[in-house]
Amino acid sequence: MFDVLTDRFTRLRRQLLGYGRLSDREISQALREVRTLLLEADVNYKVVGRFVRAVEARLKDKDIAASLKPGELINATLYQELVQLLGGTGARLDLGANPAVVSLVGLQGTGKTTFAGKLAYKFRNRRPLLVSCDPKRPAASDQLKSVAERAGCDFFPVSGDVVATCLAAIRQARDRGNGIVVLDTAGRLHIVPELMAELEAIQAQARPHVGLLVLDGMVGQDAVSQAEQFSARLKLNGCCFTKLDGDARGGAVMSVRQVTGLPVLLVGTGERLEDLEEFHPDRMASRILGLGDMKSLADKVQAATEGLDQRAAAEKFLKGKFDLDDFLKQLKNLRKMGSISQLLAMIPGAQGLEVDDGELVRVEAMIQSMTPTERRHPDVIDGSRRRRIAAGSGTTATDINRLLKEFAQARALAKQMSGGRGPRLRLR
Ligand code: GDP
Ligand code: MG
């Protein structure tokens, strides 16, 4: 996600950290670079202007400046202002009602039907009901039906009038104990009065608790203008960007909150049911700045490790206390967590790394050849133990060395990146 932006921010941050002092000239150079890279990422120009002014004002605040090194100050300021730009804290998807009725709106092709399936899958323990609200395209109803089958949840077909369908579905959900009702409304290629009238009728009569606008992450600023138009007519609680696994530059995601006031609540990062992430401004800001996103990574670990010790595992991981046994368990779970490059993208400094599955199999073999004590306390692994492990796993002592070194680094990073709420501002 947003690889180019992250690369450039990372380079800029590292460069700034090298300075013992920052002159006004260096500050304005840095701000110019920030402006350019945000504009090139397709962030709305007004949003960029406001962001750069806010960063500048903070940098010139003498009280703040006195307590931090210049490079740290800029890094911390960029982080804090980026969190604000992305929406600060507080917004979240509220599915408290029972059944909670969620209406998904958006243009055709943005990913509503796929998103409905992801949402149902995420909240599968509440027995969601997916409702097709597109009477004009029979294919739309069929698509939702097969999505519902894959997500293992109930499906309600459209029949005749859209509003009547919604009301009947909600009634049935109440009778049969579905905890969430998702209305997959019909999109159009463009915003036309007929579409808006239909969505307004659903809103007025089916009274969904949550209105979510689904936006295509690939279309750039067009998405922001769709958000403006939809939110002018409908009561919306937030928006969701799909297709952020592609080469979306990120500008729309970074602009929509400031331009329309709509918070981004969830993002889709692939075509599979699992490819849905909660959007947290603080996590996203650290990801964009190249500080990694250990929290989301821990969430994924937690979601993938079914069983009693999952919370403990995630906590251990964040505290940097995990050992090679935990590491082995996580490796085995990797395949459940989606593509490995997606996971790596969340680790600071690991963005863009390539990993092949063969390598993982070797790592598993190496850990399996270690004794329980060695797995818990990798420090005891000396030369002769290394040779034994290498022989046992069909690798070399150098391979074992590399594994141990990388493991130690990962543990140190996890520790550094975590700590209470959001990443700590100890920026490299
Ligand atoms: P709708 O017309 O709004 O219901 O859109 P669909 O759900 O039918 O999705 C349109 C296309 O986008 C389909 O080919 C989906 O597989 C694809 N799609 C949806 N979400 C994502 C995503 O997060 N990542 C990727 N790569 N493709 C997606
Ligand atoms: Mg659809």
JSON list of C-alpha atoms in Angstrom, two decimals, residues 93-185:
[
{"chain": "A", "resi": 93, "resn": "LEU", "atom": "CA", "xyz": [-17.75, 1.34, 12.83]},
{"chain": "A", "resi": 94, "resn": "ASP", "atom": "CA", "xyz": [-20.61, 1.09, 15.31]},
{"chain": "A", "resi": 95, "resn": "LEU", "atom": "CA", "xyz": [-22.55, -2.13, 14.94]},
{"chain": "A", "resi": 96, "resn": "GLY", "atom": "CA", "xyz": [-24.13, -1.93, 18.38]},
{"chain": "A", "resi": 97, "resn": "ALA", "atom": "CA", "xyz": [-27.75, -2.31, 17.27]},
{"chain": "A", "resi": 98, "resn": "ASN", "atom": "CA", "xyz": [-29.28, -5.77, 16.97]},
{"chain": "A", "resi": 99, "resn": "PRO", "atom": "CA", "xyz": [-29.76, -6.41, 14.19]},
{"chain": "A", "resi": 100, "resn": "ALA", "atom": "CA", "xyz": [-27.39, -3.69, 13.01]},
{"chain": "A", "resi": 101, "resn": "VAL", "atom": "CA", "xyz": [-28.47, -2.63, 9.53]},
{"chain": "A", "resi": 102, "resn": "VAL", "atom": "CA", "xyz": [-25.61, -1.47, 7.30]},
{"chain": "A", "resi": 103, "resn": "SER", "atom": "CA", "xyz": [-26.25, 0.02, 3.91]},
{"chain": "A", "resi": 104, "resn": "LEU", "atom": "CA", "xyz": [-23.42, -0.04, 1.38]},
{"chain": "A", "resi": 105, "resn": "VAL", "atom": "CA", "xyz": [-23.62, 2.63, -1.29]},
{"chain": "A", "resi": 106, "resn": "GLY", "atom": "CA", "xyz": [-21.31, 3.62, -4.13]},
{"chain": "A", "resi": 107, "resn": "LEU", "atom": "CA", "xyz": [-20.88, 3.56, -7.87]},
{"chain": "A", "resi": 108, "resn": "GLN", "atom": "CA", "xyz": [-20.85, 0.34, -9.84]},
{"chain": "A", "resi": 109, "resn": "GLY", "atom": "CA", "xyz": [-17.56, -1.51, -9.78]},
{"chain": "A", "resi": 110, "resn": "THR", "atom": "CA", "xyz": [-16.20, 0.17, -6.65]},
{"chain": "A", "resi": 111, "resn": "GLY", "atom": "CA", "xyz": [-16.35, -3.17, -4.83]},
{"chain": "A", "resi": 112, "resn": "LYS", "atom": "CA", "xyz": [-19.59, -3.07, -2.82]},
{"chain": "A", "resi": 113, "resn": "THR", "atom": "CA", "xyz": [-20.58, -6.69, -3.33]},
{"chain": "A", "resi": 114, "resn": "THR", "atom": "CA", "xyz": [-17.08, -7.94, -2.57]},
{"chain": "A", "resi": 115, "resn": "PHE", "atom": "CA", "xyz": [-17.01, -5.68, 0.45]},
{"chain": "A", "resi": 116, "resn": "ALA", "atom": "CA", "xyz": [-20.35, -7.02, 1.68]},
{"chain": "A", "resi": 117, "resn": "GLY", "atom": "CA", "xyz": [-18.80, -10.48, 1.74]},
{"chain": "A", "resi": 118, "resn": "LYS", "atom": "CA", "xyz": [-15.72, -9.27, 3.61]},
{"chain": "A", "resi": 119, "resn": "LEU", "atom": "CA", "xyz": [-17.85, -7.52, 6.19]},
{"chain": "A", "resi": 120, "resn": "ALA", "atom": "CA", "xyz": [-20.00, -10.61, 6.65]},
{"chain": "A", "resi": 121, "resn": "TYR", "atom": "CA", "xyz": [-16.90, -12.75, 7.02]},
{"chain": "A", "resi": 122, "resn": "LYS", "atom": "CA", "xyz": [-15.33, -10.41, 9.58]},
{"chain": "A", "resi": 123, "resn": "PHE", "atom": "CA", "xyz": [-18.48, -10.44, 11.68]},
{"chain": "A", "resi": 124, "resn": "ARG", "atom": "CA", "xyz": [-19.44, -14.03, 10.93]},
{"chain": "A", "resi": 125, "resn": "ASN", "atom": "CA", "xyz": [-20.08, -14.78, 14.59]},
{"chain": "A", "resi": 126, "resn": "ARG", "atom": "CA", "xyz": [-23.08, -12.42, 14.42]},
{"chain": "A", "resi": 127, "resn": "ARG", "atom": "CA", "xyz": [-24.74, -14.42, 11.67]},
{"chain": "A", "resi": 128, "resn": "PRO", "atom": "CA", "xyz": [-24.98, -11.68, 9.05]},
{"chain": "A", "resi": 129, "resn": "LEU", "atom": "CA", "xyz": [-27.65, -11.55, 6.38]},
{"chain": "A", "resi": 130, "resn": "LEU", "atom": "CA", "xyz": [-26.61, -10.21, 2.96]},
{"chain": "A", "resi": 131, "resn": "VAL", "atom": "CA", "xyz": [-29.43, -8.52, 1.07]},
{"chain": "A", "resi": 132, "resn": "SER", "atom": "CA", "xyz": [-29.38, -7.91, -2.66]},
{"chain": "A", "resi": 133, "resn": "CYS", "atom": "CA", "xyz": [-30.97, -4.56, -3.51]},
{"chain": "A", "resi": 134, "resn": "ASP", "atom": "CA", "xyz": [-30.49, -4.57, -7.26]},
{"chain": "A", "resi": 135, "resn": "PRO", "atom": "CA", "xyz": [-33.67, -5.56, -9.09]},
{"chain": "A", "resi": 136, "resn": "LYS", "atom": "CA", "xyz": [-32.38, -4.52, -12.52]},
{"chain": "A", "resi": 137, "resn": "ARG", "atom": "CA", "xyz": [-29.38, -6.80, -12.84]},
{"chain": "A", "resi": 138, "resn": "PRO", "atom": "CA", "xyz": [-30.11, -10.45, -12.02]},
{"chain": "A", "resi": 139, "resn": "ALA", "atom": "CA", "xyz": [-26.36, -11.08, -12.20]},
{"chain": "A", "resi": 140, "resn": "ALA", "atom": "CA", "xyz": [-25.88, -8.77, -9.21]},
{"chain": "A", "resi": 141, "resn": "SER", "atom": "CA", "xyz": [-28.13, -10.90, -7.07]},
{"chain": "A", "resi": 142, "resn": "ASP", "atom": "CA", "xyz": [-26.39, -14.10, -8.21]},
{"chain": "A", "resi": 143, "resn": "GLN", "atom": "CA", "xyz": [-23.00, -12.58, -7.41]},
{"chain": "A", "resi": 144, "resn": "LEU", "atom": "CA", "xyz": [-24.06, -11.65, -3.90]},
{"chain": "A", "resi": 145, "resn": "LYS", "atom": "CA", "xyz": [-25.54, -15.09, -3.41]},
{"chain": "A", "resi": 146, "resn": "SER", "atom": "CA", "xyz": [-22.26, -16.78, -4.23]},
{"chain": "A", "resi": 147, "resn": "VAL", "atom": "CA", "xyz": [-20.37, -14.29, -2.04]},
{"chain": "A", "resi": 148, "resn": "ALA", "atom": "CA", "xyz": [-22.72, -15.16, 0.82]},
{"chain": "A", "resi": 149, "resn": "GLU", "atom": "CA", "xyz": [-22.07, -18.86, 0.27]},
{"chain": "A", "resi": 150, "resn": "ARG", "atom": "CA", "xyz": [-18.33, -18.32, 0.40]},
{"chain": "A", "resi": 151, "resn": "ALA", "atom": "CA", "xyz": [-18.62, -16.20, 3.54]},
{"chain": "A", "resi": 152, "resn": "GLY", "atom": "CA", "xyz": [-20.88, -18.85, 5.06]},
{"chain": "A", "resi": 153, "resn": "CYS", "atom": "CA", "xyz": [-23.73, -16.47, 5.81]},
{"chain": "A", "resi": 154, "resn": "ASP", "atom": "CA", "xyz": [-27.39, -16.01, 4.93]},
{"chain": "A", "resi": 155, "resn": "PHE", "atom": "CA", "xyz": [-28.60, -14.42, 1.74]},
{"chain": "A", "resi": 156, "resn": "PHE", "atom": "CA", "xyz": [-31.80, -12.54, 0.90]},
{"chain": "A", "resi": 157, "resn": "PRO", "atom": "CA", "xyz": [-32.68, -12.12, -2.80]},
{"chain": "A", "resi": 158, "resn": "VAL", "atom": "CA", "xyz": [-34.24, -9.00, -4.22]},
{"chain": "A", "resi": 159, "resn": "SER", "atom": "CA", "xyz": [-37.88, -9.31, -5.23]},
{"chain": "A", "resi": 160, "resn": "GLY", "atom": "CA", "xyz": [-39.57, -6.42, -6.96]},
{"chain": "A", "resi": 161, "resn": "ASP", "atom": "CA", "xyz": [-39.45, -3.18, -5.05]},
{"chain": "A", "resi": 162, "resn": "VAL", "atom": "CA", "xyz": [-36.10, -2.35, -3.40]},
{"chain": "A", "resi": 163, "resn": "VAL", "atom": "CA", "xyz": [-37.55, -0.76, -0.28]},
{"chain": "A", "resi": 164, "resn": "ALA", "atom": "CA", "xyz": [-39.97, -3.64, 0.24]},
{"chain": "A", "resi": 165, "resn": "THR", "atom": "CA", "xyz": [-37.06, -6.07, -0.13]},
{"chain": "A", "resi": 166, "resn": "CYS", "atom": "CA", "xyz": [-35.06, -4.24, 2.54]},
{"chain": "A", "resi": 167, "resn": "LEU", "atom": "CA", "xyz": [-37.99, -4.16, 4.97]},
{"chain": "A", "resi": 168, "resn": "ALA", "atom": "CA", "xyz": [-38.76, -7.85, 4.44]},
{"chain": "A", "resi": 169, "resn": "ALA", "atom": "CA", "xyz": [-35.10, -8.75, 4.93]},
{"chain": "A", "resi": 170, "resn": "ILE", "atom": "CA", "xyz": [-34.86, -6.78, 8.18]},
{"chain": "A", "resi": 171, "resn": "ARG", "atom": "CA", "xyz": [-38.04, -8.42, 9.46]},
{"chain": "A", "resi": 172, "resn": "GLN", "atom": "CA", "xyz": [-36.69, -11.85, 8.63]},
{"chain": "A", "resi": 173, "resn": "ALA", "atom": "CA", "xyz": [-33.37, -11.04, 10.29]},
{"chain": "A", "resi": 174, "resn": "ARG", "atom": "CA", "xyz": [-35.22, -10.12, 13.47]},
{"chain": "A", "resi": 175, "resn": "ASP", "atom": "CA", "xyz": [-37.24, -13.35, 13.38]},
{"chain": "A", "resi": 176, "resn": "ARG", "atom": "CA", "xyz": [-34.30, -15.60, 12.67]},
{"chain": "A", "resi": 177, "resn": "GLY", "atom": "CA", "xyz": [-31.72, -13.90, 14.84]},
{"chain": "A", "resi": 178, "resn": "ASN", "atom": "CA", "xyz": [-29.32, -12.47, 12.26]},
{"chain": "A", "resi": 179, "resn": "GLY", "atom": "CA", "xyz": [-27.23, -9.90, 14.16]},
{"chain": "A", "resi": 180, "resn": "ILE", "atom": "CA", "xyz": [-26.18, -7.86, 11.13]},
{"chain": "A", "resi": 181, "resn": "VAL", "atom": "CA", "xyz": [-28.03, -7.00, 7.93]},
{"chain": "A", "resi": 182, "resn": "VAL", "atom": "CA", "xyz": [-25.96, -5.74, 5.00]},
{"chain": "A", "resi": 183, "resn": "LEU", "atom": "CA", "xyz": [-27.83, -3.96, 2.21]},
{"chain": "A", "resi": 184, "resn": "ASP", "atom": "CA", "xyz": [-25.89, -4.28, -1.06]},
{"chain": "A", "resi": 185, "resn": "THR", "atom": "CA", "xyz": [-27.48, -1.43, -2.99]}
]
